[in-house]
């Protein structure tokens, strides 16, 4: 799983999936994860029930993208 994070200043303005597993649970979970990210403005978000592995992979990639910004 790989995400791209766009910032406006220090604020996360968008998150886009670059790579994700082709799985129904992933497809259902990703919009919820992105919405939570935009609300939380961090990688400190809840996992989506039934998509724990997807959620964990998303958070790991999200945190790496945030850390890369510095």
PDB file of N, CA and C in Angstrom:
ATOM      1  N   UNK A   1       0.845  -1.166   0.000  1.00  0.00           N
ATOM      2  CA  UNK A   1       0.000   0.000   0.000  1.00  0.00           C
ATOM      3  C   UNK A   1       0.893   1.233   0.000  1.00  0.00           C
ATOM      4  N   UNK A   2       0.518   2.199  -0.835  1.00  0.00           N
ATOM      5  CA  UNK A   2       1.298   3.431  -0.908  1.00  0.00           C
ATOM      6  C   UNK A   2       0.344   4.608  -1.087  1.00  0.00           C
ATOM      7  N   UNK A   3       0.542   5.631  -0.260  1.00  0.00           N
ATOM      8  CA  UNK A   3      -0.287   6.823  -0.345  1.00  0.00           C
ATOM      9  C   UNK A   3       0.561   8.031  -0.703  1.00  0.00           C
ATOM     10  N   UNK A   4      -0.088   8.998  -1.306  1.00  0.00           N
ATOM     11  CA  UNK A   4       0.530  10.284  -1.608  1.00  0.00           C
ATOM     12  C   UNK A   4      -0.236  11.343  -0.822  1.00  0.00           C
ATOM     13  N   UNK A   5       0.484  12.144  -0.073  1.00  0.00           N
ATOM     14  CA  UNK A   5      -0.141  13.180   0.750  1.00  0.00           C
ATOM     15  C   UNK A   5       0.213  14.541   0.169  1.00  0.00           C
ATOM     16  N   UNK A   6      -0.800  15.379   0.004  1.00  0.00           N
ATOM     17  CA  UNK A   6      -0.599  16.742  -0.466  1.00  0.00           C
ATOM     18  C   UNK A   6      -0.851  17.682   0.708  1.00  0.00           C
ATOM     19  N   UNK A   7       0.054  18.625   0.863  1.00  0.00           N
ATOM     20  CA  UNK A   7      -0.047  19.588   1.960  1.00  0.00           C
ATOM     21  C   UNK A   7      -0.284  20.986   1.415  1.00  0.00           C
ATOM     22  N   UNK A   8      -1.031  21.773   2.174  1.00  0.00           N
ATOM     23  CA  UNK A   8      -1.138  23.215   1.958  1.00  0.00           C
ATOM     24  C   UNK A   8      -0.568  23.828   3.231  1.00  0.00           C
ATOM     25  N   UNK A   9       0.665  24.271   3.150  1.00  0.00           N
ATOM     26  CA  UNK A   9       1.369  24.693   4.360  1.00  0.00           C
ATOM     27  C   UNK A   9       1.650  23.465   5.202  1.00  0.00           C
ATOM     28  N   UNK A  10       1.186  23.487   6.441  1.00  0.00           N
ATOM     29  CA  UNK A  10       1.355  22.331   7.325  1.00  0.00           C
ATOM     30  C   UNK A  10       0.106  21.462   7.380  1.00  0.00           C
ATOM     31  N   UNK A  11      -0.923  21.836   6.628  1.00  0.00           N
ATOM     32  CA  UNK A  11      -2.192  21.117   6.675  1.00  0.00           C
ATOM     33  C   UNK A  11      -2.261  20.063   5.566  1.00  0.00           C
ATOM     34  N   UNK A  12      -2.737  18.867   5.918  1.00  0.00           N
ATOM     35  CA  UNK A  12      -2.960  17.829   4.910  1.00  0.00           C
ATOM     36  C   UNK A  12      -4.210  18.216   4.128  1.00  0.00           C
ATOM     37  N   UNK A  13      -4.043  18.442   2.834  1.00  0.00           N
ATOM     38  CA  UNK A  13      -5.181  18.865   2.015  1.00  0.00           C
ATOM     39  C   UNK A  13      -5.797  17.709   1.232  1.00  0.00           C
ATOM     40  N   UNK A  14      -4.999  16.677   0.933  1.00  0.00           N
ATOM     41  CA  UNK A  14      -5.555  15.512   0.248  1.00  0.00           C
ATOM     42  C   UNK A  14      -4.645  14.312   0.431  1.00  0.00           C
ATOM     43  N   UNK A  15      -5.245  13.142   0.297  1.00  0.00           N
ATOM     44  CA  UNK A  15      -4.534  11.875   0.328  1.00  0.00           C
ATOM     45  C   UNK A  15      -5.021  11.075  -0.867  1.00  0.00           C
ATOM     46  N   UNK A  16      -4.075  10.530  -1.605  1.00  0.00           N
ATOM     47  CA  UNK A  16      -4.424   9.754  -2.799  1.00  0.00           C
ATOM     48  C   UNK A  16      -3.713   8.404  -2.721  1.00  0.00           C
ATOM     49  N   UNK A  17      -4.447   7.365  -3.068  1.00  0.00           N
ATOM     50  CA  UNK A  17      -3.869   6.025  -3.078  1.00  0.00           C
ATOM     51  C   UNK A  17      -3.080   5.830  -4.370  1.00  0.00           C
ATOM     52  N   UNK A  18      -1.810   5.463  -4.243  1.00  0.00           N
ATOM     53  CA  UNK A  18      -0.979   5.156  -5.404  1.00  0.00           C
ATOM     54  C   UNK A  18      -0.972   3.657  -5.678  1.00  0.00           C
ATOM     55  N   UNK A  19      -0.959   2.860  -4.607  1.00  0.00           N
ATOM     56  CA  UNK A  19      -1.020   1.406  -4.721  1.00  0.00           C
ATOM     57  C   UNK A  19      -1.859   0.881  -3.575  1.00  0.00           C
ATOM     58  N   UNK A  20      -2.738  -0.072  -3.900  1.00  0.00           N
ATOM     59  CA  UNK A  20      -3.526  -0.711  -2.864  1.00  0.00           C
ATOM     60  C   UNK A  20      -3.935  -2.100  -3.342  1.00  0.00           C
ATOM     61  N   UNK A  21      -4.132  -3.026  -2.409  1.00  0.00           N
ATOM     62  CA  UNK A  21      -4.575  -4.359  -2.796  1.00  0.00           C
ATOM     63  C   UNK A  21      -5.951  -4.301  -3.456  1.00  0.00           C
ATOM     64  N   UNK A  22      -6.161  -5.173  -4.414  1.00  0.00           N
ATOM     65  CA  UNK A  22      -7.456  -5.255  -5.085  1.00  0.00           C
ATOM     66  C   UNK A  22      -8.345  -6.193  -4.280  1.00  0.00           C
ATOM     67  N   UNK A  23      -8.982  -5.637  -3.280  1.00  0.00           N
ATOM     68  CA  UNK A  23      -9.790  -6.436  -2.362  1.00  0.00           C
ATOM     69  C   UNK A  23     -11.002  -5.605  -1.953  1.00  0.00           C
ATOM     70  N   UNK A  24     -12.189  -6.215  -1.877  1.00  0.00           N
ATOM     71  CA  UNK A  24     -13.396  -5.446  -1.520  1.00  0.00           C
ATOM     72  C   UNK A  24     -13.293  -4.721  -0.181  1.00  0.00           C
ATOM     73  N   UNK A  25     -12.684  -5.352   0.820  1.00  0.00           N
ATOM     74  CA  UNK A  25     -12.565  -4.679   2.119  1.00  0.00           C
ATOM     75  C   UNK A  25     -11.659  -3.457   2.028  1.00  0.00           C
ATOM     76  N   UNK A  26     -10.620  -3.554   1.210  1.00  0.00           N
ATOM     77  CA  UNK A  26      -9.725  -2.413   1.016  1.00  0.00           C
ATOM     78  C   UNK A  26     -10.469  -1.280   0.330  1.00  0.00           C
ATOM     79  N   UNK A  27     -11.195  -1.612  -0.724  1.00  0.00           N
ATOM     80  CA  UNK A  27     -11.944  -0.590  -1.468  1.00  0.00           C
ATOM     81  C   UNK A  27     -12.955   0.116  -0.574  1.00  0.00           C
ATOM     82  N   UNK A  28     -13.539  -0.614   0.348  1.00  0.00           N
ATOM     83  CA  UNK A  28     -14.520  -0.014   1.256  1.00  0.00           C
ATOM     84  C   UNK A  28     -13.845   0.805   2.357  1.00  0.00           C
ATOM     85  N   UNK A  29     -12.668   0.378   2.786  1.00  0.00           N
ATOM     86  CA  UNK A  29     -12.005   1.023   3.919  1.00  0.00           C
ATOM     87  C   UNK A  29     -11.289   2.315   3.542  1.00  0.00           C
ATOM     88  N   UNK A  30     -10.704   2.369   2.358  1.00  0.00           N
ATOM     89  CA  UNK A  30      -9.851   3.503   1.982  1.00  0.00           C
ATOM     90  C   UNK A  30     -10.568   4.856   2.083  1.00  0.00           C
ATOM     91  N   UNK A  31     -11.767   5.017   1.559  1.00  0.00           N
ATOM     92  CA  UNK A  31     -12.422   6.337   1.706  1.00  0.00           C
ATOM     93  C   UNK A  31     -12.605   6.745   3.173  1.00  0.00           C
ATOM     94  N   UNK A  32     -12.912   5.784   4.035  1.00  0.00           N
ATOM     95  CA  UNK A  32     -13.070   6.092   5.457  1.00  0.00           C
ATOM     96  C   UNK A  32     -11.736   6.509   6.070  1.00  0.00           C
ATOM     97  N   UNK A  33     -10.669   5.818   5.691  1.00  0.00           N
ATOM     98  CA  UNK A  33      -9.344   6.145   6.215  1.00  0.00           C
ATOM     99  C   UNK A  33      -8.906   7.534   5.765  1.00  0.00           C
ATOM    100  N   UNK A  34      -9.159   7.856   4.511  1.00  0.00           N
ATOM    101  CA  UNK A  34      -8.794   9.185   4.002  1.00  0.00           C
ATOM    102  C   UNK A  34      -9.589  10.268   4.720  1.00  0.00           C
ATOM    103  N   UNK A  35     -10.882  10.030   4.905  1.00  0.00           N
ATOM    104  CA  UNK A  35     -11.726  11.008   5.598  1.00  0.00           C
ATOM    105  C   UNK A  35     -11.217  11.239   7.024  1.00  0.00           C
ATOM    106  N   UNK A  36     -10.880  10.160   7.722  1.00  0.00           N
ATOM    107  CA  UNK A  36     -10.362  10.304   9.083  1.00  0.00           C
ATOM    108  C   UNK A  36      -9.032  11.055   9.100  1.00  0.00           C
ATOM    109  N   UNK A  37      -8.194  10.794   8.098  1.00  0.00           N
ATOM    110  CA  UNK A  37      -6.904  11.478   8.013  1.00  0.00           C
ATOM    111  C   UNK A  37      -7.102  12.977   7.865  1.00  0.00           C
ATOM    112  N   UNK A  38      -8.007  13.379   6.991  1.00  0.00           N
ATOM    113  CA  UNK A  38      -8.246  14.800   6.762  1.00  0.00           C
ATOM    114  C   UNK A  38      -8.819  15.470   8.013  1.00  0.00           C
ATOM    115  N   UNK A  39      -9.625  14.745   8.767  1.00  0.00           N
ATOM    116  CA  UNK A  39     -10.173  15.304  10.002  1.00  0.00           C
ATOM    117  C   UNK A  39      -9.109  15.386  11.091  1.00  0.00           C
ATOM    118  N   UNK A  40      -8.305  14.321  11.240  1.00  0.00           N
ATOM    119  CA  UNK A  40      -7.309  14.264  12.309  1.00  0.00           C
ATOM    120  C   UNK A  40      -6.058  15.075  11.983  1.00  0.00           C
ATOM    121  N   UNK A  41      -5.791  15.270  10.687  1.00  0.00           N
ATOM    122  CA  UNK A  41      -4.581  15.960  10.238  1.00  0.00           C
ATOM    123  C   UNK A  41      -3.321  15.254  10.739  1.00  0.00           C
ATOM    124  N   UNK A  42      -3.399  13.929  10.840  1.00  0.00           N
ATOM    125  CA  UNK A  42      -2.254  13.126  11.270  1.00  0.00           C
ATOM    126  C   UNK A  42      -2.516  11.666  10.916  1.00  0.00           C
ATOM    127  N   UNK A  43      -1.561  10.816  11.249  1.00  0.00           N
ATOM    128  CA  UNK A  43      -1.724   9.382  11.047  1.00  0.00           C
ATOM    129  C   UNK A  43      -2.312   8.714  12.285  1.00  0.00           C
ATOM    130  N   UNK A  44      -2.686   9.506  13.267  1.00  0.00           N
ATOM    131  CA  UNK A  44      -3.279   8.982  14.500  1.00  0.00           C
ATOM    132  C   UNK A  44      -4.781   8.824  14.300  1.00  0.00           C
ATOM    133  N   UNK A  45      -5.152   7.756  13.573  1.00  0.00           N
ATOM    134  CA  UNK A  45      -6.556   7.514  13.246  1.00  0.00           C
ATOM    135  C   UNK A  45      -6.931   6.099  13.659  1.00  0.00           C
ATOM    136  N   UNK A  46      -8.234   5.840  13.744  1.00  0.00           N
ATOM    137  CA  UNK A  46      -8.736   4.512  14.097  1.00  0.00           C
ATOM    138  C   UNK A  46      -8.686   3.586  12.893  1.00  0.00           C
ATOM    139  N   UNK A  47      -8.531   2.291  13.172  1.00  0.00           N
ATOM    140  CA  UNK A  47      -8.607   1.306  12.100  1.00  0.00           C
ATOM    141  C   UNK A  47     -10.064   1.109  11.716  1.00  0.00           C
ATOM    142  N   UNK A  48     -10.282   0.629  10.507  1.00  0.00           N
ATOM    143  CA  UNK A  48     -11.628   0.341  10.031  1.00  0.00           C
ATOM    144  C   UNK A  48     -11.935  -1.102  10.393  1.00  0.00           C
ATOM    145  N   UNK A  49     -13.052  -1.320  11.056  1.00  0.00           N
ATOM    146  CA  UNK A  49     -13.456  -2.659  11.464  1.00  0.00           C
ATOM    147  C   UNK A  49     -13.569  -3.577  10.253  1.00  0.00           C
ATOM    148  N   UNK A  50     -12.949  -4.740  10.335  1.00  0.00           N
ATOM    149  CA  UNK A  50     -12.983  -5.703   9.238  1.00  0.00           C
ATOM    150  C   UNK A  50     -11.886  -5.489   8.213  1.00  0.00           C
ATOM    151  N   UNK A  51     -11.106  -4.432   8.392  1.00  0.00           N
ATOM    152  CA  UNK A  51     -10.021  -4.129   7.448  1.00  0.00           C
ATOM    153  C   UNK A  51      -8.769  -3.714   8.214  1.00  0.00           C
ATOM    154  N   UNK A  52      -8.438  -4.491   9.223  1.00  0.00           N
ATOM    155  CA  UNK A  52      -7.314  -4.140  10.091  1.00  0.00           C
ATOM    156  C   UNK A  52      -5.991  -4.121   9.339  1.00  0.00           C
ATOM    157  N   UNK A  53      -5.756  -5.122   8.509  1.00  0.00           N
ATOM    158  CA  UNK A  53      -4.492  -5.180   7.763  1.00  0.00           C
ATOM    159  C   UNK A  53      -4.392  -4.000   6.802  1.00  0.00           C
ATOM    160  N   UNK A  54      -5.477  -3.689   6.115  1.00  0.00           N
ATOM    161  CA  UNK A  54      -5.510  -2.527   5.224  1.00  0.00           C
ATOM    162  C   UNK A  54      -5.261  -1.254   6.014  1.00  0.00           C
ATOM    163  N   UNK A  55      -5.930  -1.116   7.141  1.00  0.00           N
ATOM    164  CA  UNK A  55      -5.781   0.079   7.975  1.00  0.00           C
ATOM    165  C   UNK A  55      -4.347   0.243   8.447  1.00  0.00           C
ATOM    166  N   UNK A  56      -3.740  -0.849   8.906  1.00  0.00           N
ATOM    167  CA  UNK A  56      -2.360  -0.784   9.387  1.00  0.00           C
ATOM    168  C   UNK A  56      -1.399  -0.402   8.263  1.00  0.00           C
ATOM    169  N   UNK A  57      -1.583  -0.981   7.085  1.00  0.00           N
ATOM    170  CA  UNK A  57      -0.732  -0.640   5.942  1.00  0.00           C
ATOM    171  C   UNK A  57      -0.899   0.805   5.527  1.00  0.00           C
ATOM    172  N   UNK A  58      -2.138   1.275   5.551  1.00  0.00           N
ATOM    173  CA  UNK A  58      -2.427   2.666   5.201  1.00  0.00           C
ATOM    174  C   UNK A  58      -1.742   3.616   6.181  1.00  0.00           C
ATOM    175  N   UNK A  59      -1.896   3.351   7.476  1.00  0.00           N
ATOM    176  CA  UNK A  59      -1.314   4.231   8.498  1.00  0.00           C
ATOM    177  C   UNK A  59       0.210   4.250   8.391  1.00  0.00           C
ATOM    178  N   UNK A  60       0.814   3.106   8.142  1.00  0.00           N
ATOM    179  CA  UNK A  60       2.270   3.042   7.995  1.00  0.00           C
ATOM    180  C   UNK A  60       2.733   3.886   6.815  1.00  0.00           C
ATOM    181  N   UNK A  61       2.057   3.736   5.671  1.00  0.00           N
ATOM    182  CA  UNK A  61       2.428   4.523   4.483  1.00  0.00           C
ATOM    183  C   UNK A  61       2.145   5.997   4.694  1.00  0.00           C
ATOM    184  N   UNK A  62       1.028   6.305   5.334  1.00  0.00           N
ATOM    185  CA  UNK A  62       0.676   7.696   5.623  1.00  0.00           C
ATOM    186  C   UNK A  62       1.723   8.355   6.514  1.00  0.00           C
ATOM    187  N   UNK A  63       2.128   7.652   7.569  1.00  0.00           N
ATOM    188  CA  UNK A  63       3.121   8.221   8.483  1.00  0.00           C
ATOM    189  C   UNK A  63       4.452   8.444   7.757  1.00  0.00           C
ATOM    190  N   UNK A  64       4.831   7.520   6.886  1.00  0.00           N
ATOM    191  CA  UNK A  64       6.075   7.685   6.116  1.00  0.00           C
ATOM    192  C   UNK A  64       5.997   8.922   5.235  1.00  0.00           C
ATOM    193  N   UNK A  65       4.831   9.156   4.617  1.00  0.00           N
ATOM    194  CA  UNK A  65       4.660  10.336   3.759  1.00  0.00           C
ATOM    195  C   UNK A  65       4.714  11.621   4.578  1.00  0.00           C
ATOM    196  N   UNK A  66       4.106  11.604   5.751  1.00  0.00           N
ATOM    197  CA  UNK A  66       4.137  12.779   6.619  1.00  0.00           C
ATOM    198  C   UNK A  66       5.568  13.040   7.101  1.00  0.00           C
ATOM    199  N   UNK A  67       6.266  11.976   7.490  1.00  0.00           N
ATOM    200  CA  UNK A  67       7.646  12.120   7.957  1.00  0.00           C
ATOM    201  C   UNK A  67       8.566  12.643   6.845  1.00  0.00           C
ATOM    202  N   UNK A  68       8.314  12.234   5.609  1.00  0.00           N
ATOM    203  CA  UNK A  68       9.141  12.661   4.488  1.00  0.00           C
ATOM    204  C   UNK A  68       9.023  14.160   4.244  1.00  0.00           C
ATOM    205  N   UNK A  69       7.871  14.736   4.590  1.00  0.00           N
ATOM    206  CA  UNK A  69       7.681  16.173   4.442  1.00  0.00           C
ATOM    207  C   UNK A  69       8.597  16.935   5.409  1.00  0.00           C
ATOM    208  N   UNK A  70       8.804  16.307   6.570  1.00  0.00           N
ATOM    209  CA  UNK A  70       9.683  16.943   7.548  1.00  0.00           C
ATOM    210  C   UNK A  70       8.882  17.763   8.462  1.00  0.00           C
TER     211      UNK A  70
END
